[in-house]
Backbone as JSON, one array per atom type, in Angstrom:
{
  "sequence": "MSVFLGNAMYARFADCDPLQTNQVQRDDQLVPYFVLQTARHISGLPGLFTAGILSACLSSFSSSLNSVACIIYEDFLLPFLPKDMTDQRASNILKSIVVMFGILCILLVYLIENVNGIFPLSNVLQAVTCGPIMGLFTLGMLFPSANAEGALAGGIAGLAFACWVVIGTNWYRMSGLLRDPKKPMSLSGCQFNSTAIVTPSPTSDQIFYLYRISMWYNSLMSAIIVIVFGLLISWLTGRKNKPIRTELLSPLVRSLIKGEKKTELDEERKLQDGH",
  "N": [[-1.2, 104.53, -21.15], [-1.14, 102.73, -23.29], [-3.52, 103.44, -24.6], [-2.96, 106.09, -25.29], [-0.76, 105.72, -27.01], [-1.98, 104.2, -29.02], [-3.88, 106.04, -30.03], [-2.12, 107.99, -30.96], [-0.79, 106.63, -33.02], [-2.95, 106.13, -34.72], [-3.66, 108.74, -35.45], [-1.37, 109.39, -36.84], [-1.27, 107.56, -39.0], [-3.73, 107.63, -40.23], [-4.34, 108.63, -42.75], [-2.74, 107.16, -44.36], [-2.55, 104.07, -44.4], [-0.46, 101.67, -43.04], [-0.87, 98.92, -43.16], [-2.64, 98.47, -45.29], [-1.11, 99.42, -47.38], [0.86, 97.6, -47.39], [3.21, 98.05, -46.01], [3.73, 97.07, -43.51], [3.13, 93.78, -42.28], [1.66, 92.69, -40.19], [-0.34, 93.4, -37.27], [1.22, 93.58, -34.98], [3.55, 94.74, -35.79], [3.18, 97.43, -36.01], [3.81, 99.29, -33.96], [6.76, 99.33, -33.76], [7.2, 100.22, -36.4], [5.93, 102.71, -36.35], [7.57, 104.09, -34.53], [9.98, 104.11, -35.95], [9.27, 105.64, -38.19], [8.57, 108.05, -37.02], [10.67, 108.93, -35.35], [13.03, 108.64, -36.77], [14.82, 110.54, -37.63], [16.26, 111.21, -35.43], [19.15, 110.22, -34.17], [19.79, 107.09, -32.79], [17.54, 107.03, -31.11], [15.33, 105.31, -31.98], [16.58, 102.8, -31.55], [17.05, 102.96, -28.79], [14.44, 103.04, -27.85], [13.55, 100.48, -28.64], [15.27, 98.91, -27.1], [14.37, 99.59, -24.55], [11.76, 98.53, -24.59], [12.32, 95.79, -24.86], [13.74, 95.36, -22.49], [11.77, 95.84, -20.54], [10.0, 93.76, -21.16], [11.61, 91.49, -20.68], [12.05, 91.79, -17.96], [9.46, 91.45, -16.82], [9.03, 88.89, -17.79], [11.0, 87.31, -16.56], [10.21, 87.5, -13.88], [7.75, 86.19, -14.02], [8.54, 83.59, -14.72], [9.99, 82.85, -12.43], [7.92, 82.91, -10.54], [6.21, 80.88, -11.5], [7.91, 78.68, -11.21], [8.22, 78.58, -8.4], [5.57, 78.06, -7.6], [5.05, 75.55, -8.77], [6.98, 74.05, -7.45], [6.26, 74.29, -4.7], [3.56, 73.37, -4.61], [3.38, 70.97, -6.05], [5.77, 69.45, -6.07], [7.08, 69.57, -3.56], [5.59, 68.05, -1.55], [6.42, 65.44, -2.14], [9.1, 65.32, -1.79], [12.06, 64.7, 0.21], [12.07, 65.62, 3.69], [14.38, 66.5, 4.88], [15.83, 67.84, 2.98], [18.39, 69.79, 1.5], [19.0, 73.36, 1.26], [20.47, 74.04, -0.97], [19.94, 72.0, -2.8], [17.21, 72.38, -3.19], [17.3, 74.9, -4.38], [18.59, 74.22, -6.78], [16.63, 72.63, -7.96], [14.58, 74.49, -8.38], [15.86, 76.22, -10.18], [16.16, 74.47, -12.33], [13.5, 74.07, -13.07], [12.86, 76.64, -13.96], [14.55, 76.82, -16.19], [13.49, 74.79, -17.84], [10.87, 75.74, -18.37], [11.57, 78.1, -19.61], [12.74, 77.17, -21.99], [10.47, 75.98, -23.07], [8.89, 78.26, -23.53], [10.41, 79.5, -25.5], [10.1, 77.68, -27.58], [7.42, 78.05, -28.07], [7.37, 80.3, -29.58], [7.37, 79.68, -32.28], [4.78, 78.83, -32.57], [3.35, 81.18, -32.09], [4.02, 82.67, -34.28], [2.27, 81.83, -36.21], [-0.2, 82.82, -35.59], [-2.5, 85.59, -35.46], [-0.98, 87.84, -34.22], [0.3, 88.43, -30.91], [-1.09, 89.67, -28.91], [-4.0, 89.25, -29.11], [-3.9, 86.49, -28.55], [-2.91, 86.38, -25.91], [-5.02, 87.62, -24.6], [-7.03, 85.77, -25.03], [-6.15, 83.62, -23.44], [-6.24, 84.86, -20.94], [-8.96, 85.36, -20.73], [-9.98, 82.83, -20.33], [-8.93, 82.05, -17.87], [-8.76, 84.23, -15.99], [-11.37, 85.23, -15.6], [-13.01, 83.12, -14.28], [-11.43, 82.93, -11.92], [-11.62, 85.51, -10.83], [-14.38, 85.5, -10.38], [-14.6, 83.5, -8.4], [-13.17, 84.61, -6.22], [-14.73, 86.89, -5.79], [-17.17, 85.71, -5.14], [-16.5, 84.44, -2.73], [-15.75, 86.59, -1.06], [-17.89, 88.4, -0.95], [-20.3, 87.11, -0.49], [-21.65, 85.61, 2.12], [-23.19, 83.31, 2.29], [-22.2, 81.46, 0.53], [-20.75, 78.27, -0.16], [-18.38, 75.49, -0.11], [-19.15, 73.58, -2.01], [-20.73, 75.11, -3.74], [-18.82, 76.95, -4.67], [-17.08, 75.24, -6.04], [-18.78, 74.14, -8.04], [-19.59, 76.52, -9.32], [-17.11, 77.49, -10.21], [-16.36, 75.49, -12.05], [-18.48, 75.73, -13.88], [-18.13, 78.4, -14.78], [-15.57, 78.2, -15.94], [-16.06, 76.31, -17.97], [-17.9, 77.74, -19.51], [-16.32, 79.93, -20.35], [-14.34, 78.6, -21.86], [-15.95, 77.51, -23.87], [-16.96, 79.81, -25.21], [-14.57, 81.03, -26.04], [-13.35, 79.04, -27.65], [-15.32, 78.71, -29.65], [-15.39, 81.32, -30.74], [-12.76, 81.65, -31.74], [-12.7, 79.59, -33.58], [-14.43, 80.47, -35.59], [-13.01, 82.74, -36.3], [-10.63, 81.68, -37.38], [-11.7, 80.38, -39.56], [-12.36, 82.48, -41.14], [-14.83, 83.73, -41.1], [-15.43, 85.48, -39.08], [-14.56, 88.65, -38.22], [-12.89, 91.41, -36.76], [-14.22, 94.68, -36.67], [-12.64, 97.5, -38.15], [-11.21, 100.78, -37.7], [-12.04, 103.56, -39.86], [-9.85, 103.96, -42.56], [-7.5, 105.55, -44.8], [-5.87, 106.13, -47.98], [-5.14, 108.49, -48.98], [-3.21, 110.23, -48.06], [-0.75, 109.16, -48.61], [2.56, 109.36, -49.8], [3.65, 108.0, -51.87], [3.49, 105.62, -54.54], [1.04, 103.19, -54.24], [-0.7, 100.12, -53.72], [-3.79, 99.31, -52.63], [-4.85, 96.89, -50.25], [-7.53, 94.7, -50.46], [-10.12, 94.96, -48.18], [-11.49, 92.45, -46.07], [-14.88, 91.2, -46.06], [-17.38, 92.33, -43.7], [-18.27, 90.92, -40.46], [-20.58, 88.21, -40.39], [-24.02, 88.41, -39.51], [-25.28, 86.11, -38.84], [-23.78, 84.53, -37.22], [-23.46, 83.21, -33.94], [-24.44, 85.26, -31.19], [-22.82, 85.57, -28.85], [-20.34, 84.89, -29.8], [-19.68, 87.04, -31.3], [-19.34, 89.31, -29.78], [-17.16, 91.65, -28.06], [-13.89, 90.56, -27.06], [-13.17, 91.49, -24.61], [-15.25, 91.25, -22.87], [-15.39, 88.64, -22.09], [-14.14, 87.7, -19.72], [-15.65, 89.05, -17.77], [-18.23, 87.97, -18.2], [-17.82, 85.22, -17.65], [-17.1, 85.41, -14.96], [-19.5, 86.32, -13.83], [-21.08, 84.08, -14.35], [-19.85, 82.23, -12.65], [-20.48, 83.34, -10.12], [-23.32, 83.31, -10.13], [-23.98, 80.54, -10.51], [-22.57, 79.55, -8.35], [-23.9, 80.69, -6.11], [-26.43, 79.56, -6.48], [-26.01, 76.74, -6.25], [-24.95, 76.74, -3.69], [-27.18, 77.57, -2.24], [-28.86, 75.4, -2.66], [-27.49, 73.29, -1.45], [-26.83, 74.23, 1.1], [-25.29, 75.58, 4.14], [-24.72, 73.8, 6.14], [-24.59, 74.33, 8.87], [-22.08, 75.36, 9.41], [-19.67, 77.51, 10.89], [-19.19, 80.96, 10.01], [-16.33, 82.39, 8.72], [-15.6, 85.38, 9.33], [-13.41, 87.03, 8.96], [-12.48, 86.52, 6.46], [-14.18, 87.73, 4.75], [-15.3, 90.58, 2.81], [-14.64, 93.85, 4.14], [-16.87, 95.59, 4.03], [-19.06, 93.84, 3.73], [-18.69, 92.4, 6.04], [-19.31, 94.24, 8.0], [-22.03, 94.35, 7.76], [-23.06, 92.0, 8.65], [-24.97, 90.5, 11.12], [-25.6, 88.94, 14.2], [-24.47, 86.51, 13.51], [-22.83, 83.33, 13.83], [-19.91, 82.9, 15.83], [-16.64, 83.12, 14.49], [-14.51, 80.45, 13.36], [-11.86, 81.0, 13.82], [-11.95, 82.9, 15.9], [-13.05, 81.32, 17.91], [-11.04, 79.45, 18.3], [-9.04, 81.1, 19.27], [-10.18, 81.9, 21.69], [-10.29, 79.47, 23.04], [-7.57, 78.97, 23.28], [-6.84, 81.12, 24.9], [-8.25, 80.44, 27.19], [-6.95, 78.18, 28.06]],
  "CA": [[-0.1, 104.57, -22.1], [-1.54, 102.01, -24.49], [-4.53, 104.24, -25.29], [-2.28, 107.25, -25.88], [0.04, 105.26, -28.15], [-2.89, 103.83, -30.1], [-4.42, 107.26, -30.65], [-1.04, 108.66, -31.7], [-0.57, 105.89, -34.27], [-4.09, 106.35, -35.62], [-3.53, 110.08, -36.01], [-0.23, 109.41, -37.77], [-1.46, 106.7, -40.16], [-5.13, 107.63, -40.67], [-4.4, 108.94, -44.18], [-1.86, 106.27, -45.11], [-2.55, 102.88, -43.58], [0.67, 100.79, -43.39], [-1.33, 97.57, -43.45], [-3.21, 98.44, -46.63], [-0.04, 99.65, -48.34], [1.8, 96.49, -47.26], [4.45, 98.44, -45.36], [3.85, 96.06, -42.46], [2.27, 92.64, -42.58], [0.87, 92.3, -39.04], [-0.61, 94.49, -36.32], [2.31, 93.66, -34.0], [4.65, 95.51, -36.35], [2.81, 98.83, -36.14], [4.52, 100.14, -33.0], [8.13, 99.61, -34.24], [7.15, 101.02, -37.63], [5.59, 104.07, -35.95], [8.76, 104.71, -33.94], [10.96, 104.35, -37.01], [8.8, 106.72, -39.04], [8.46, 109.31, -36.28], [11.93, 109.36, -34.72], [14.2, 108.17, -37.51], [15.78, 111.63, -37.81], [17.03, 111.34, -34.19], [20.04, 109.06, -34.13], [19.82, 106.3, -31.56], [16.27, 106.98, -30.39], [14.61, 104.05, -32.24], [17.24, 101.7, -30.85], [16.81, 103.11, -27.36], [13.06, 102.63, -27.61], [13.49, 99.02, -28.75], [15.95, 98.35, -25.93], [13.48, 99.76, -23.4], [10.67, 97.56, -24.7], [12.86, 94.46, -24.57], [14.08, 95.29, -21.07], [10.53, 95.7, -19.79], [9.48, 92.41, -21.4], [12.45, 90.51, -19.98], [11.82, 91.94, -16.52], [8.2, 90.77, -16.5], [9.15, 87.48, -18.13], [11.78, 86.64, -15.52], [9.37, 87.4, -12.68], [6.74, 85.15, -14.26], [9.19, 82.28, -14.65], [10.28, 82.56, -11.02], [6.66, 82.62, -9.86], [5.77, 79.55, -11.92], [8.79, 77.69, -10.59], [7.89, 78.48, -6.97], [4.26, 77.43, -7.46], [5.19, 74.12, -9.07], [7.78, 73.43, -6.39], [5.52, 74.24, -3.44], [2.28, 72.66, -4.68], [3.42, 69.66, -6.71], [6.99, 68.68, -5.82], [7.49, 69.55, -2.16], [5.04, 66.93, -0.76], [7.07, 64.17, -2.46], [10.54, 65.45, -1.55], [12.43, 64.44, 1.61], [11.99, 66.8, 4.54], [15.72, 66.96, 5.25], [16.51, 68.3, 1.77], [19.17, 71.0, 1.72], [18.6, 74.54, 0.49], [21.16, 74.03, -2.26], [19.21, 71.11, -3.7], [15.95, 73.07, -3.53], [17.64, 75.95, -5.34], [18.87, 73.59, -8.07], [15.35, 72.2, -8.54], [13.9, 75.7, -8.86], [16.55, 76.69, -11.39], [15.85, 73.54, -13.41], [12.14, 74.35, -13.53], [12.92, 77.88, -14.73], [15.17, 76.52, -17.48], [12.55, 74.01, -18.66], [9.8, 76.61, -18.86], [12.17, 79.04, -20.56], [12.85, 76.47, -23.27], [9.11, 75.83, -23.59], [8.45, 79.55, -24.06], [11.11, 79.72, -26.76], [9.46, 76.84, -28.6], [6.1, 78.61, -28.38], [7.52, 81.38, -30.56], [6.98, 79.15, -33.59], [3.32, 78.81, -32.6], [2.85, 82.56, -32.14], [4.21, 83.16, -35.64], [1.15, 81.42, -37.06], [-1.44, 83.45, -35.16], [-2.56, 87.0, -35.84], [-0.53, 88.7, -33.13], [0.37, 87.83, -29.57], [-2.04, 90.33, -28.01], [-5.25, 88.48, -29.03], [-3.66, 85.2, -27.91], [-2.83, 86.58, -24.47], [-6.37, 87.92, -24.11], [-7.78, 84.52, -25.01], [-5.74, 82.88, -22.25], [-6.74, 85.57, -19.77], [-10.41, 85.2, -20.66], [-10.29, 81.49, -19.82], [-8.47, 81.86, -16.5], [-8.99, 85.36, -15.07], [-12.79, 85.37, -15.29], [-13.4, 82.23, -13.19], [-10.72, 83.26, -10.68], [-12.26, 86.71, -10.27], [-15.68, 85.11, -9.87], [-14.44, 82.75, -7.15], [-12.81, 85.54, -5.15], [-15.89, 87.73, -5.51], [-18.15, 84.87, -4.45], [-16.08, 84.19, -1.36], [-15.63, 87.8, -0.25], [-19.1, 89.21, -0.87], [-21.5, 86.32, -0.23], [-21.42, 84.7, 3.24], [-23.94, 82.06, 2.15], [-21.52, 80.54, -0.39], [-20.02, 77.17, 0.46], [-17.37, 74.86, -0.96], [-19.81, 72.94, -3.15], [-21.12, 76.15, -4.68], [-17.62, 77.49, -5.3], [-16.58, 74.26, -7.0], [-19.69, 74.09, -9.18], [-19.51, 77.78, -10.04], [-15.84, 77.56, -10.91], [-16.41, 74.61, -13.22], [-19.41, 76.32, -14.86], [-17.49, 79.56, -15.39], [-14.47, 77.75, -16.81], [-16.65, 75.69, -19.15], [-18.48, 78.8, -20.33], [-15.24, 80.69, -20.97], [-13.74, 77.77, -22.9], [-16.9, 77.39, -24.97], [-17.0, 81.06, -25.98], [-13.26, 81.26, -26.66], [-13.15, 78.07, -28.73], [-16.22, 79.04, -30.74], [-14.97, 82.57, -31.37], [-11.54, 81.46, -32.52], [-12.98, 78.73, -34.72], [-14.97, 81.33, -36.65], [-11.94, 83.62, -36.76], [-9.73, 80.93, -38.26], [-12.41, 80.06, -40.8], [-12.53, 83.7, -41.91], [-16.2, 84.24, -41.03], [-15.54, 86.46, -38.0], [-13.47, 89.63, -38.26], [-13.14, 92.6, -35.97], [-14.3, 95.9, -37.48], [-11.52, 98.42, -37.97], [-11.51, 102.19, -37.9], [-11.89, 103.95, -41.27], [-8.51, 104.37, -42.95], [-7.43, 106.1, -46.15], [-4.56, 106.16, -48.63], [-5.0, 109.78, -49.65], [-2.03, 110.95, -47.59], [0.48, 108.45, -48.95], [3.41, 110.1, -50.72], [4.28, 107.04, -52.77], [2.52, 104.79, -55.23], [0.71, 102.0, -53.45], [-1.89, 99.38, -54.09], [-4.5, 98.95, -51.4], [-5.3, 95.52, -50.09], [-8.97, 94.67, -50.28], [-10.52, 94.58, -46.82], [-12.51, 91.39, -46.09], [-16.25, 91.59, -45.73], [-17.61, 92.33, -42.25], [-18.76, 89.7, -39.84], [-21.96, 87.86, -40.67], [-24.92, 88.48, -38.35], [-25.81, 84.79, -38.55], [-22.95, 83.9, -36.2], [-24.04, 83.32, -32.61], [-24.13, 86.59, -30.65], [-21.71, 85.54, -27.9], [-19.09, 84.8, -30.54], [-19.43, 88.3, -32.01], [-19.07, 90.42, -28.88], [-15.74, 91.89, -27.84], [-13.23, 89.61, -26.17], [-13.0, 92.09, -23.29], [-16.38, 90.88, -22.02], [-15.36, 87.21, -21.76], [-13.83, 87.53, -18.3], [-16.79, 89.51, -16.98], [-19.33, 87.01, -18.31], [-17.49, 83.99, -16.93], [-17.16, 85.71, -13.53], [-20.92, 86.35, -13.46], [-21.53, 82.69, -14.34], [-19.34, 81.62, -11.41], [-21.24, 83.85, -8.97], [-24.71, 82.85, -10.2], [-24.03, 79.1, -10.24], [-22.1, 79.32, -6.99], [-24.97, 81.0, -5.17], [-27.52, 78.6, -6.66], [-25.62, 75.46, -5.65], [-24.83, 76.96, -2.24], [-28.53, 77.62, -1.69], [-29.42, 74.05, -2.7], [-26.78, 72.4, -0.53], [-26.82, 74.78, 2.44], [-23.99, 75.71, 4.78], [-24.55, 72.69, 7.07], [-24.3, 74.87, 10.2], [-20.67, 75.69, 9.59], [-19.51, 78.93, 11.24], [-18.65, 81.82, 8.97], [-15.08, 83.06, 9.06], [-15.84, 86.74, 8.86], [-12.17, 87.72, 8.57], [-12.25, 86.28, 5.05], [-15.15, 88.49, 3.98], [-15.0, 91.99, 2.57], [-15.01, 94.67, 5.31], [-18.23, 96.11, 3.88], [-20.0, 92.75, 4.03], [-18.49, 92.03, 7.44], [-20.02, 95.2, 8.86], [-23.48, 94.17, 7.62], [-23.46, 90.73, 9.25], [-25.41, 90.63, 12.51], [-26.14, 87.73, 14.79], [-23.87, 85.29, 12.98], [-22.02, 82.57, 14.78], [-18.53, 83.35, 15.89], [-15.8, 82.44, 13.51], [-13.65, 79.38, 13.87], [-10.63, 81.6, 14.32], [-12.23, 83.5, 17.2], [-13.25, 80.25, 18.88], [-9.73, 78.88, 18.61], [-8.32, 82.05, 20.12], [-10.77, 81.86, 23.03], [-9.85, 78.24, 23.67], [-6.18, 79.14, 23.65], [-6.79, 82.03, 26.04], [-8.77, 79.74, 28.36], [-5.93, 77.26, 28.56]],
  "C": [[-0.48, 103.87, -23.4], [-2.56, 102.8, -25.3], [-3.88, 105.44, -25.98], [-1.48, 106.84, -27.11], [-0.85, 104.86, -29.32], [-3.49, 105.03, -30.8], [-3.36, 107.99, -31.46], [-0.78, 107.95, -33.02], [-1.72, 106.09, -35.24], [-4.04, 107.73, -36.25], [-2.41, 110.16, -37.05], [-0.54, 108.67, -39.07], [-2.89, 106.7, -40.69], [-5.25, 107.86, -42.17], [-3.46, 108.07, -45.01], [-1.64, 105.01, -44.27], [-1.38, 101.97, -43.97], [0.24, 99.37, -43.73], [-1.89, 97.47, -44.87], [-2.15, 98.65, -47.71], [1.06, 98.59, -48.26], [3.17, 96.93, -46.75], [4.76, 97.54, -44.17], [2.85, 94.96, -42.77], [1.34, 92.27, -41.42], [0.69, 93.49, -38.11], [0.53, 94.66, -35.32], [3.47, 94.52, -34.5], [4.37, 97.01, -36.42], [3.61, 99.73, -35.2], [5.98, 100.37, -33.42], [8.15, 100.47, -35.51], [6.82, 102.48, -37.31], [6.8, 104.79, -35.36], [9.79, 105.03, -35.01], [10.55, 105.52, -37.9], [8.8, 108.07, -38.32], [9.81, 109.83, -35.8], [13.17, 108.92, -35.49], [15.23, 109.26, -37.73], [16.61, 111.87, -36.56], [17.87, 110.08, -34.04], [19.99, 108.38, -32.76], [18.5, 106.16, -30.84], [15.46, 105.72, -30.71], [15.25, 102.85, -31.55], [17.04, 101.75, -29.35], [15.39, 102.69, -27.0], [12.93, 101.1, -27.65], [14.15, 98.35, -27.55], [15.08, 98.47, -24.68], [12.33, 98.76, -23.41], [11.16, 96.16, -24.34], [13.21, 94.31, -23.09], [12.83, 95.11, -20.21], [9.94, 94.3, -19.95], [10.28, 91.36, -20.64], [12.26, 90.59, -18.47], [10.54, 91.22, -16.09], [8.3, 89.27, -16.73], [9.92, 86.71, -17.06], [10.98, 86.48, -14.23], [8.32, 86.31, -12.83], [7.35, 83.76, -14.17], [9.51, 81.9, -13.21], [9.01, 82.21, -10.25], [6.15, 81.23, -10.21], [6.61, 78.46, -11.27], [8.46, 77.49, -9.11], [6.55, 77.77, -6.76], [4.35, 75.93, -7.7], [5.96, 73.4, -7.96], [6.97, 73.25, -5.11], [4.3, 73.33, -3.51], [2.4, 71.24, -5.2], [4.65, 68.82, -6.33], [7.32, 68.54, -4.34], [6.88, 68.41, -1.35], [5.74, 65.6, -1.0], [8.58, 64.21, -2.23], [10.86, 65.17, -0.09], [12.46, 65.73, 2.42], [13.36, 67.35, 4.92], [16.52, 67.45, 4.04], [17.2, 69.64, 2.03], [18.65, 72.15, 0.85], [19.26, 74.56, -0.89], [20.43, 73.14, -3.26], [17.88, 71.74, -4.12], [16.2, 74.17, -4.55], [17.91, 75.37, -6.72], [17.58, 73.13, -8.75], [14.6, 73.4, -9.12], [14.55, 76.22, -10.14], [16.25, 75.78, -12.58], [14.45, 73.78, -13.97], [12.12, 75.62, -14.39], [13.5, 77.63, -16.12], [14.2, 75.77, -18.39], [11.43, 74.89, -19.21], [10.33, 77.68, -19.8], [12.31, 78.42, -21.94], [11.47, 76.29, -23.9], [8.6, 77.14, -24.19], [9.15, 79.88, -25.38], [10.48, 78.91, -27.88], [8.1, 77.38, -29.0], [6.18, 79.77, -29.36], [7.08, 80.92, -31.94], [5.46, 79.04, -33.71], [2.75, 80.22, -32.76], [3.02, 83.14, -33.54], [3.02, 82.87, -36.54], [-0.19, 81.98, -36.62], [-1.36, 84.94, -35.47], [-2.23, 87.89, -34.64], [-0.59, 88.01, -31.78], [-0.66, 88.44, -28.63], [-3.39, 89.61, -27.97], [-5.06, 87.13, -28.35], [-3.59, 85.34, -26.4], [-4.2, 86.89, -23.87], [-7.25, 86.68, -24.08], [-7.44, 83.71, -23.76], [-6.25, 83.54, -20.97], [-8.25, 85.4, -19.61], [-10.79, 83.85, -20.07], [-9.97, 81.38, -18.34], [-8.89, 82.99, -15.55], [-10.45, 85.49, -14.67], [-13.24, 84.44, -14.17], [-12.71, 82.54, -11.87], [-11.34, 84.5, -10.02], [-13.63, 86.38, -9.7], [-15.59, 84.37, -8.55], [-14.09, 83.68, -5.99], [-13.99, 86.44, -4.78], [-16.96, 86.96, -4.75], [-17.78, 84.67, -2.99], [-16.08, 85.43, -0.49], [-16.95, 88.52, -0.02], [-20.35, 88.43, -0.47], [-21.23, 85.31, 0.88], [-22.13, 83.36, 3.09], [-23.26, 81.06, 1.22], [-20.77, 79.47, 0.39], [-19.07, 76.54, -0.55], [-17.99, 74.22, -2.19], [-20.21, 73.97, -4.21], [-19.93, 76.75, -5.4], [-17.08, 76.54, -6.35], [-17.47, 74.21, -8.24], [-19.64, 75.37, -10.0], [-18.22, 77.92, -10.81], [-15.82, 76.7, -12.16], [-17.33, 75.19, -14.3], [-18.79, 77.53, -15.55], [-16.37, 79.19, -16.33], [-15.01, 77.12, -18.09], [-17.24, 76.74, -20.09], [-17.4, 79.58, -21.06], [-14.58, 79.89, -22.09], [-14.65, 77.65, -24.11], [-16.9, 78.64, -25.84], [-15.68, 81.28, -26.72], [-13.03, 80.31, -27.83], [-14.05, 78.39, -29.91], [-15.81, 80.3, -31.49], [-13.75, 82.36, -32.26], [-11.74, 80.51, -33.69], [-13.53, 79.54, -35.89], [-13.91, 82.3, -37.17], [-11.01, 82.9, -37.73], [-10.38, 80.56, -39.58], [-12.67, 81.29, -41.66], [-13.92, 84.3, -41.87], [-16.38, 85.34, -39.99], [-14.32, 87.36, -38.04], [-13.87, 90.85, -37.45], [-13.23, 93.82, -36.87], [-13.15, 96.84, -37.14], [-11.97, 99.85, -38.22], [-11.31, 102.55, -39.37], [-10.48, 104.49, -41.54], [-8.54, 104.84, -44.4], [-6.01, 105.99, -46.67], [-4.29, 107.5, -49.29], [-3.75, 110.54, -49.23], [-0.72, 110.28, -47.91], [1.26, 109.24, -50.0], [4.19, 109.18, -51.64], [3.17, 106.23, -53.42], [2.28, 103.51, -54.45], [-0.57, 101.39, -53.99], [-2.57, 98.89, -52.82], [-4.9, 97.49, -51.42], [-6.79, 95.53, -49.79], [-9.31, 94.18, -48.88], [-11.6, 93.52, -46.87], [-13.87, 91.92, -45.67], [-16.47, 91.52, -44.23], [-18.21, 91.02, -41.77], [-20.23, 89.46, -40.16], [-22.79, 87.91, -39.39], [-25.49, 87.11, -37.99], [-24.97, 84.04, -37.52], [-23.55, 84.18, -34.82], [-23.54, 84.59, -31.93], [-22.93, 86.58, -29.72], [-20.36, 85.42, -28.59], [-18.71, 86.13, -31.19], [-19.11, 89.47, -31.09], [-17.57, 90.53, -28.63], [-15.16, 90.9, -26.84], [-13.04, 90.17, -24.77], [-14.14, 91.72, -22.34], [-16.32, 89.42, -21.57], [-15.1, 86.99, -20.27], [-15.0, 87.94, -17.42], [-17.93, 88.5, -17.02], [-19.04, 85.73, -17.54], [-17.5, 84.22, -15.42], [-18.61, 85.74, -13.04], [-21.49, 84.93, -13.41], [-21.09, 81.99, -13.06], [-20.19, 82.05, -10.22], [-22.67, 83.3, -8.97], [-24.81, 81.36, -9.87], [-23.56, 78.8, -8.82], [-23.16, 79.59, -5.95], [-26.12, 79.99, -5.27], [-27.19, 77.26, -6.0], [-25.46, 75.6, -4.14], [-26.2, 76.99, -1.58], [-29.16, 76.22, -1.65], [-28.77, 73.13, -1.68], [-26.77, 72.91, 0.9], [-25.43, 74.81, 3.05], [-23.72, 74.61, 5.79], [-24.05, 73.16, 8.44], [-22.81, 75.13, 10.45], [-20.53, 77.16, 9.92], [-18.84, 79.7, 10.11], [-17.38, 82.49, 9.47], [-15.14, 84.48, 8.5], [-14.57, 87.47, 8.47], [-11.82, 87.49, 7.11], [-13.21, 87.05, 4.16], [-14.66, 89.92, 3.75], [-15.4, 92.82, 3.79], [-16.41, 95.24, 5.23], [-19.26, 95.05, 4.23], [-19.89, 92.36, 5.5], [-19.25, 92.97, 8.37], [-21.53, 95.03, 8.8], [-23.97, 92.89, 8.28], [-23.8, 90.95, 10.72], [-25.96, 89.29, 12.98], [-25.57, 86.45, 14.23], [-23.07, 84.59, 14.07], [-20.59, 83.09, 14.75], [-17.69, 82.52, 14.94], [-14.97, 81.37, 14.19], [-12.37, 79.96, 14.47], [-10.84, 82.22, 15.7], [-12.4, 82.43, 18.27], [-11.92, 79.63, 19.28], [-8.94, 79.81, 19.53], [-8.87, 82.03, 21.55], [-10.34, 80.6, 23.77], [-8.4, 78.35, 24.12], [-6.04, 80.06, 24.86], [-7.27, 81.35, 27.32], [-7.77, 78.78, 28.95], [-4.73, 78.04, 29.09]]
}
């Protein structure tokens, strides 16, 4: 859907760029402007489209707030709360957490106003978190030789690498030395007098290569760092004769393991059956 919408907007504005003609000031405004220009002759359709977008955002936003509240309650608050706590009190605590994070998200709107769109910001946050998490899951499911020490070291290395690349890239972006190349646009199709805005010069080749590659590769690179460092540290420390829990491995890897020790879960089941 995103690819189709992007291609449709490029086909519509290729000969009259709204950014160069100052019809819109930011990339985030292109989609509403496209809807207004395309469907303005149909009464109510632009408003219906806007309502649909807001409804989808609020639906995802409410689910995220509930998930965050449950995680904070279970992992950080529950160990310190009395065991005889009533369900009503637990519900009130969860609602309070949702309200606090909702207020925090509202305050972050003022921060987002000063960045060049919310989409690059969300990708920056995903690059820092999703890459190491994907690397840890991949390390655990596909490599039986990995151990806890390797997973910890790999996770720290992947997180440090992702933070380094993201911070360096955004520092050059804020300084104006790093800019993403854009597709060729024109003003020949504009039906009104306009003054084009001068496009900044392209990115300098003197900037470090990892800062110049696409942000879509950040998660992949950090995941690879996690796997490589995790396997290296696991090989140096060894498994210490701990049995492998094959039920936690990928089915493909599980079918390739031969002659391994029985899993802890299988041993526990046998002991229970014996008693």
